[in-house]
Amino acid sequence: MTATDAPEIDIERLKAEIREAARRRSSEITNAHATRAAQGDGSAVVALPPLSKTRRETRQAHASADGGGGSARQTDAPQLVLQADFRPAEDGRYHVNDLLQYHDKLFVRNAYRALLKREPDEEGFRQQLELLRSGRFDKIDVLAALAASPEARSKRVRVEGLEHPARIRKLGRLPYVGYLFRLLFALVRLPALVREQQQFTAYVTAQHQQFADFINPVLLDISQSRRHLETLISDARQHLETLIAHQSAAQEQLRRQQSADREAWATQLTEMLAHVQRQQESLVQLVEERVHQFAQRLQQTRAELTAQEGRLSMLLEEARRRLPEPLDERQLQTFADEADFARDALYLALEDAFRGTRGEIKERLKTYLPFVKRTPPAGALVDLGCGRGEWLEVLKHAGFDAAVGVDRNRIMLEQCRERGFEVLESDALTYLQSAPDASLRAVTGFHFAEHLPFPVLVKVVDEALRALAPGGVLIFETPNPENMVVGSCNFYLDPDHRNPLPPPTLRFLFESRGLARVEILRLNANDGARVRDERSDLALRFNDFMYGPLDYAVVGWKV
Amino acid sequence: MPRIALLTTNITTGDAVSNDVVGMYRALERRGATARIFASNWSFEDPQVWPAVEIADFLRSPEDLLVYHYSMGWEYGLELLRELPCRTSVKYHNVTPPEFFIGYSEAHEKSCREGRRLEELARADCDLYMSASEYSSWELLLAGTERERTFVVPPFHHIDRLNSIEPDETVLDAFQDGRTNLLMVGRVFPNKGHAALIEAFAIYHHHYNSESRLLLVGKEEDSLAGYSKELRELVAARGLQKAVVFTGGVSDEALKAYYLVANVFVFASEHEGFCVPLVEAMAMKLPIVTYSSTAIPGTVGKAGLVWKERDPVLLAESVERLTKDAALAEALGRAGWQRYTEHFTNERIEERFLAALAACGL
Amino acid sequence: MTRRVAIVVQRCHPHIVGGSEALAWQWATLLRETYETEVLTTRALDYSTWANVLPAGVEEREGVRVRRFDVTTGRSHYWGRLYARLLKDFQAQGGGGAHKLGRPRFLPWSAALQEEFIRQQGPYSAPMLDYLRTHQDEYRAIIFVTYLYPTAYFGLRETHAHTALFAPTLHDEPPAYLAAYRHAARRASELLWLTDAERRLGEGLWGELPGRVVSMAVETRPRVPVEEAAPYVLYCGRIDPNKGCARLFEHFARFKDEHPSDLRLVLIGEQSLPIPARPDVEYRGFATHEEKFALMAGALLFVMPSDNESFSIVTMEAMAQSTPVLSSGGSEVLVDHVLHSGAGRVYRDYETFAASLTELLADRDAWRERGARGRVYTVARYSAEHVRARLVAAVEATAERRAATTTETSTTHTNMTGTSALISKTQTTTAREATPPTLVLPAGWSENSLRELLMSVQVEGGRADELRNYAASDFRRFLYTLALVPAETHPDILELGANPYFFTVLLRKFRDARLELANFFGGDEAKGDEQRGSQDVFLHLTGETLTCVYQHFNMEQDAFPYADDSFDVVLFCEIIEHLLADPVHALSEIKRVLRPSGHLILTTPNAARLDNVARLLAGENIYDPYSGFGPYGRHNREYTTRDLQRLLEANGLRIETLYTADVNDTHASTPEALDATRRLVAKTRTDLADLGQYIFCRALVDEQTKLAPPVRPAWLYHTSHKPRPHITLTPPPKR
């Protein structure tokens, strides 16, 4: 049982088994055929050869006929025929030359068939051939001998032209006379003998010619077929090689294909991942913006609220004071002041709208930390116009605890306090004036100077210089009017701004009032929008005017 | 989008070449290509067939593709192959060597002799040569086609249809009777080795199992009456008149029925280009016993008993073994089915077809 | 390996009342508790056409995922004719039953014709076959239910033998004599039989095949018997000549006429046969589920006259209600049931019928006894728990065979064992075993049978599925632990944290020991005065019930309620990692109650197990999530081998054995990640010994140990930690 129930069968083993069984079986089958044939029933079975076979034969015949099929060529190779065919005569009459034209074996055989009308018996054949080849007998003798035999006589075969020469030979065998006679006879027959000799030579050469004629085509044929075979073989080899090459090429291709696919997938995957990430980022950004917006709204409402409070308290205050006596100077002043404060909300709104988000500003302000760090570690750091307290926060993070903010905007101050920064509601000048000499480590004013009338600014610088400790630093940042957009437009986004302060002016101010190592830092260039054509200096100049640094800072040190 | 023309001489339902053409057409259709079938004679409407003479109007751009199904000598086909301005390819359905018909039919002999002008095909220097089997592609390569443009693409077939249709039950009634049915499917042509098969069956019938029957399913042609006659004589001579059935050409329904009643598929053909019936037998889980010749070993592979020696006793013994050992027969049948699913389902063939096209940038 | 299991059945819908469909669904619901269970089926509802009526695709029903596929070949008249042909040929060769002779006569049909018959019978679903071809590897096992239909026949052909289980629900019917089914059956890794009778039929037809009788579950919950004035014999089911009811009526009438009594015959079920108009024969029409069981419980006898039952659920249900059975001898299955259970008698003619009834009326106690046996038999074989256990066993066996053959899983296996080795001498001074002891299995128990045993454990008030999963996943851990418990002596053992008693079961079965149990179910009970409790544990496999009495106390606060020196072994397994404040308290109490040269056996998850390392490397967190069962429900402090060694040695315990081992292959990290990590770790140290999932440790207590004061090492306790001075109550020594 081969692999019963197993889906995979060992075909080869199975075939071996079957072959074995068939071998055992086939013998009895053929016997059966034989017997059945013998019994005569269905004798056709053996009588008629397998049809398919005959068919293939006929096909071959045809093939060779129309010159196709090399197999046929070998079979019909030319037959070599050296001696003419001998047909025994029905009437048993021959001329001696009929027989003399044969030679050697064939001669003896034909002699028997002619004279005794039978195939030669072995013994006789050997004798006659011997005599003939020894030269003791010539053909005539042989014929004579046979013809003389009683058997020949009984067969009644007549051979014309045999008696006469035979008789002469008899005479030649007589004692004494015989020799003379033979000599004489030879002389007489000499010409004939010579002719015969010539005939024989001719005959032999003819034979040789026939040999040659036969051999040559055969040789030719052989060499041809050999060449044919060779070409066949080489063809086959070529095809084999090409086929192998083909296969290996295919495999190679397949392998490349696969690796290609793999890479393709990989890239696809990474792209997808990247995409997802981008999505997430944009989402986060969106959320942050929303949060920021809400924060802003909250701010504004809160701002308005405080503003309202301010006005309300003021009015109440006044209402109490009002009657009966008329307003006095101080009251008017408070009015004015409160009126100022009443603008706080608006100002905050402006700040929020134009100055930029807290984060951005803090980033920008970090630029100044190195300066502050270089100051000797004593005294407070004052930020004039601290606004929403970004700088204070930066300082705090950087580990400067003694930072103080000064501003007059109550709402901003409130925010700063919420954030836990130390701030004072005060006008910058008055604050500095109140500060003792050499008590401050750093004084900063970001987008502060441009809010002051120039005389006041000068005072502020003087006071700062006085209050700073040796090694202390004074930093003002302000919009950079060198950038025409800033100078002509953005500067006035803030209605509270006075006049643009060009860098040289502030530098001059600092130096002239006695600050040392004064330097200008141009900041926040709007590189994104620059005209990207670095060769034309027009473009360069245009870029400087239009997209140059938006802000600049002037930094000075107290010696 | 290049247009693709499938060209063949005659196209009728049910013959292997036509099935292949239609199969190809459907495959291209599914793939969204604009394809048309062109022929000089046809016998059905779906899918639509266009007269071959109009092919030039269809294939205009050099991007277009001609697929010439080559199954017999047809000068016009060769001309188109040589002269159309577009890219060209040949699907070579093997042509029977003329010798088989000598003494039976001048006409067949002639057409086959003309049909085997492979050198001309090769000389046409097409972009792609497809042939049904390794064996056939050998013939092409020997004729001189380039191997990197020569591909084996087995012919599309109607086996899916066979599976779906209901069989002709009269056949079931007639032959589902407990006797052992040996089945051979193939036109009654001299290359199909009917005689050898009958010889083998004679031995099986007389010496192994007299309760057996040989079903010879296939069209007979008047032009080959001589051959049919010889076969019947042989049957008579072997005393098999009651055991051998010549069904003549049959419907798909009947064909299916014959597969359903058969116990073994036997085959002795002397020349096959691929041989779809062998694949049908595999799909039907029918164990296969056959002499080896031409494409047959390539098609059957290890999924059947393939004998190099043309020994009738071997064939008989094989059948005996399979009919006696049901489990073995089942396993061999399953092996065949396995081979069918792995290599010869229309899906697989479609893959190989498209692959061949792709390999030649078509 | 995946936890998904699929059941393939021709159709599936609550409205379908087919035997095999019901079986498939029941098995699905049983497997649901252990595996992600799916039913692969068709959209068909009606078997006469198999028309696609139900929606294709996936639907969820009672926690089972049902995938429906299109039917591509339904059933036509053509099949009807093929079937007629089959019957003809079947009769022609002299019908069935041949298998009893051992050499079945299969129908002389060609493979193609047989498959044509099966395909045309429907439902043939090409999409389902494609799905099986492409998705089979996603399943732990695929169970094909019912041999007859293309779903199983062609499905088996598409499915790898290692994945396929085959429940033929075979009947002795003409199609069973198609050899094709024989070959299909051989493509399954195992056959699941309903009954011994079916198995005999199957092996008669198909030859020897690997398989087991899984059978189907029946309702076994005992019901309150109905109050009936007079005793009655009950029959449930279709009232129909094919069920032998006509004969039953004759027999009963004749019996009553010959032996007058108040005995009655009560019938419920669909009626398709006139019921004799006699006062002592009552037809009650249809009965609800509950009514039926109540009637069964109340019946004096349940009678089953049918000769062609393939399983006879009603009979099993009646037996489960402790009701004796009188069954016709015509049905092999019923004869098996009655003979194996001793739950009643078999009758073949009126005489045997009458004899049984007279005997019944004469000696009711004897028959009540039979009834009792019936229940034992049914519960032991056909209760849901038991059937599930056998199903799971079959699935696991298949999975194991598969794992054995696939090289890739075997390599990961070697990796697993690779991690379980000793901590090298370079890291510690105490000598230890090189590898965990090979799992010593008690004589006569295979690992599977043991797992089956533990998985059949059901604890009073415990959730079956949780318990089963726990048992399944931690089974090897129990065996490792068991290996640490001295076998030869007859020790006194204290098992701390015994619930859910898997290990208790093992100790009871395989160690001759006096066993004390302790549990702690959280704070409130602790404060409560209830200091003792007890829980019942059912072993469905053996039908045993263990009653587990335990002391209830908080192991890191309370004094253990046992006298000094009262145990040879204390099992402190999977507890220490749950403690909140003071493991050393527990340790010193253990030292106290252990006798000199007694053993502490401690097991706990390995904080530094490979999986954790991998997760940390992957930036994931390894801390145990918070638990619904309160602070004690989570691992509050896991230990590494070194932690444990230092802690125990600091408290004077002498470590005899300490090693880590993997007990299952559930890891949070991917195999790739684990391998990568293993390679990485290999770069940083000389051996990978202590990467196993669990730490197993046995430590010796001696005189010095017991004298040693409790030490709370700084690396485990904050300096600020002030242990509450605890008063050692000395309760009256037990025993």
mmCIF file with all atom_site columns, C-alpha atoms in Angstrom, chain C residues 68-127:
data_model
loop_
_atom_site.group_PDB
_atom_site.id
_atom_site.type_symbol
_atom_site.label_atom_id
_atom_site.label_alt_id
_atom_site.label_comp_id
_atom_site.label_asym_id
_atom_site.label_entity_id
_atom_site.label_seq_id
_atom_site.pdbx_PDB_ins_code
_atom_site.Cartn_x
_atom_site.Cartn_y
_atom_site.Cartn_z
_atom_site.occupancy
_atom_site.B_iso_or_equiv
_atom_site.pdbx_formal_charge
_atom_site.auth_seq_id
_atom_site.auth_comp_id
_atom_site.auth_asym_id
_atom_site.auth_atom_id
_atom_site.pdbx_PDB_model_num
ATOM 1  C CA . ARG C 1 68  ? -21.499 35.362 8.023  1.00 0.00 ? 68  ARG C CA 1
ATOM 2  C CA . PHE C 1 69  ? -20.419 34.591 4.443  1.00 0.00 ? 69  PHE C CA 1
ATOM 3  C CA . ASP C 1 70  ? -22.389 34.480 1.195  1.00 0.00 ? 70  ASP C CA 1
ATOM 4  C CA . VAL C 1 71  ? -23.688 31.137 0.025  1.00 0.00 ? 71  VAL C CA 1
ATOM 5  C CA . THR C 1 72  ? -22.431 30.766 -3.555 1.00 0.00 ? 72  THR C CA 1
ATOM 6  C CA . THR C 1 73  ? -24.038 27.381 -4.239 1.00 0.00 ? 73  THR C CA 1
ATOM 7  C CA . GLY C 1 74  ? -27.392 26.774 -2.646 1.00 0.00 ? 74  GLY C CA 1
ATOM 8  C CA . ARG C 1 75  ? -29.577 23.692 -2.917 1.00 0.00 ? 75  ARG C CA 1
ATOM 9  C CA . SER C 1 76  ? -31.479 22.916 -6.129 1.00 0.00 ? 76  SER C CA 1
ATOM 10 C CA . HIS C 1 77  ? -33.677 20.149 -7.578 1.00 0.00 ? 77  HIS C CA 1
ATOM 11 C CA . TYR C 1 78  ? -30.534 18.903 -9.240 1.00 0.00 ? 78  TYR C CA 1
ATOM 12 C CA . TRP C 1 79  ? -29.265 17.951 -5.798 1.00 0.00 ? 79  TRP C CA 1
ATOM 13 C CA . GLY C 1 80  ? -32.581 16.258 -5.113 1.00 0.00 ? 80  GLY C CA 1
ATOM 14 C CA . ARG C 1 81  ? -31.976 14.049 -8.134 1.00 0.00 ? 81  ARG C CA 1
ATOM 15 C CA . LEU C 1 82  ? -28.384 13.350 -7.073 1.00 0.00 ? 82  LEU C CA 1
ATOM 16 C CA . TYR C 1 83  ? -29.708 12.358 -3.660 1.00 0.00 ? 83  TYR C CA 1
ATOM 17 C CA . ALA C 1 84  ? -32.258 10.023 -5.253 1.00 0.00 ? 84  ALA C CA 1
ATOM 18 C CA . ARG C 1 85  ? -29.362 8.497  -7.236 1.00 0.00 ? 85  ARG C CA 1
ATOM 19 C CA . LEU C 1 86  ? -27.401 8.101  -4.024 1.00 0.00 ? 86  LEU C CA 1
ATOM 20 C CA . LEU C 1 87  ? -30.292 6.335  -2.294 1.00 0.00 ? 87  LEU C CA 1
ATOM 21 C CA . LYS C 1 88  ? -30.693 4.047  -5.318 1.00 0.00 ? 88  LYS C CA 1
ATOM 22 C CA . ASP C 1 89  ? -27.043 3.028  -5.331 1.00 0.00 ? 89  ASP C CA 1
ATOM 23 C CA . PHE C 1 90  ? -27.103 2.761  -1.553 1.00 0.00 ? 90  PHE C CA 1
ATOM 24 C CA . GLN C 1 91  ? -29.980 0.272  -1.691 1.00 0.00 ? 91  GLN C CA 1
ATOM 25 C CA . ALA C 1 92  ? -28.349 -1.458 -4.655 1.00 0.00 ? 92  ALA C CA 1
ATOM 26 C CA . GLN C 1 93  ? -25.315 -2.331 -2.549 1.00 0.00 ? 93  GLN C CA 1
ATOM 27 C CA . GLY C 1 94  ? -27.465 -3.544 0.333  1.00 0.00 ? 94  GLY C CA 1
ATOM 28 C CA . GLY C 1 95  ? -27.808 -0.471 2.542  1.00 0.00 ? 95  GLY C CA 1
ATOM 29 C CA . GLY C 1 96  ? -25.733 0.639  5.503  1.00 0.00 ? 96  GLY C CA 1
ATOM 30 C CA . GLY C 1 97  ? -24.709 -0.980 8.752  1.00 0.00 ? 97  GLY C CA 1
ATOM 31 C CA . ALA C 1 98  ? -21.797 -2.476 6.870  1.00 0.00 ? 98  ALA C CA 1
ATOM 32 C CA . HIS C 1 99  ? -19.374 -0.652 9.108  1.00 0.00 ? 99  HIS C CA 1
ATOM 33 C CA . LYS C 1 100 ? -20.230 -3.095 11.887 1.00 0.00 ? 100 LYS C CA 1
ATOM 34 C CA . LEU C 1 101 ? -18.428 -5.738 9.855  1.00 0.00 ? 101 LEU C CA 1
ATOM 35 C CA . GLY C 1 102 ? -15.346 -3.531 9.978  1.00 0.00 ? 102 GLY C CA 1
ATOM 36 C CA . ARG C 1 103 ? -15.148 -3.262 6.198  1.00 0.00 ? 103 ARG C CA 1
ATOM 37 C CA . PRO C 1 104 ? -17.618 -0.548 5.162  1.00 0.00 ? 104 PRO C CA 1
ATOM 38 C CA . ARG C 1 105 ? -18.931 -0.740 1.617  1.00 0.00 ? 105 ARG C CA 1
ATOM 39 C CA . PHE C 1 106 ? -18.604 2.780  0.295  1.00 0.00 ? 106 PHE C CA 1
ATOM 40 C CA . LEU C 1 107 ? -20.676 3.903  -2.638 1.00 0.00 ? 107 LEU C CA 1
ATOM 41 C CA . PRO C 1 108 ? -18.835 3.280  -5.937 1.00 0.00 ? 108 PRO C CA 1
ATOM 42 C CA . TRP C 1 109 ? -18.838 6.961  -6.781 1.00 0.00 ? 109 TRP C CA 1
ATOM 43 C CA . SER C 1 110 ? -15.947 8.852  -8.289 1.00 0.00 ? 110 SER C CA 1
ATOM 44 C CA . ALA C 1 111 ? -14.371 11.509 -6.099 1.00 0.00 ? 111 ALA C CA 1
ATOM 45 C CA . ALA C 1 112 ? -15.697 14.156 -8.461 1.00 0.00 ? 112 ALA C CA 1
ATOM 46 C CA . LEU C 1 113 ? -19.255 12.857 -8.241 1.00 0.00 ? 113 LEU C CA 1
ATOM 47 C CA . GLN C 1 114 ? -19.083 12.662 -4.452 1.00 0.00 ? 114 GLN C CA 1
ATOM 48 C CA . GLU C 1 115 ? -17.848 16.227 -4.200 1.00 0.00 ? 115 GLU C CA 1
ATOM 49 C CA . GLU C 1 116 ? -20.502 17.298 -6.697 1.00 0.00 ? 116 GLU C CA 1
ATOM 50 C CA . PHE C 1 117 ? -23.101 15.766 -4.375 1.00 0.00 ? 117 PHE C CA 1
ATOM 51 C CA . ILE C 1 118 ? -21.677 17.488 -1.314 1.00 0.00 ? 118 ILE C CA 1
ATOM 52 C CA . ARG C 1 119 ? -21.256 20.855 -3.030 1.00 0.00 ? 119 ARG C CA 1
ATOM 53 C CA . GLN C 1 120 ? -24.735 20.793 -4.534 1.00 0.00 ? 120 GLN C CA 1
ATOM 54 C CA . GLN C 1 121 ? -26.230 19.865 -1.167 1.00 0.00 ? 121 GLN C CA 1
ATOM 55 C CA . GLY C 1 122 ? -25.110 23.295 -0.032 1.00 0.00 ? 122 GLY C CA 1
ATOM 56 C CA . PRO C 1 123 ? -24.446 25.614 1.612  1.00 0.00 ? 123 PRO C CA 1
ATOM 57 C CA . TYR C 1 124 ? -21.233 26.044 -0.382 1.00 0.00 ? 124 TYR C CA 1
ATOM 58 C CA . SER C 1 125 ? -19.602 29.401 0.394  1.00 0.00 ? 125 SER C CA 1
ATOM 59 C CA . ALA C 1 126 ? -16.555 30.330 -1.691 1.00 0.00 ? 126 ALA C CA 1
ATOM 60 C CA . PRO C 1 127 ? -15.939 33.483 0.399  1.00 0.00 ? 127 PRO C CA 1
#
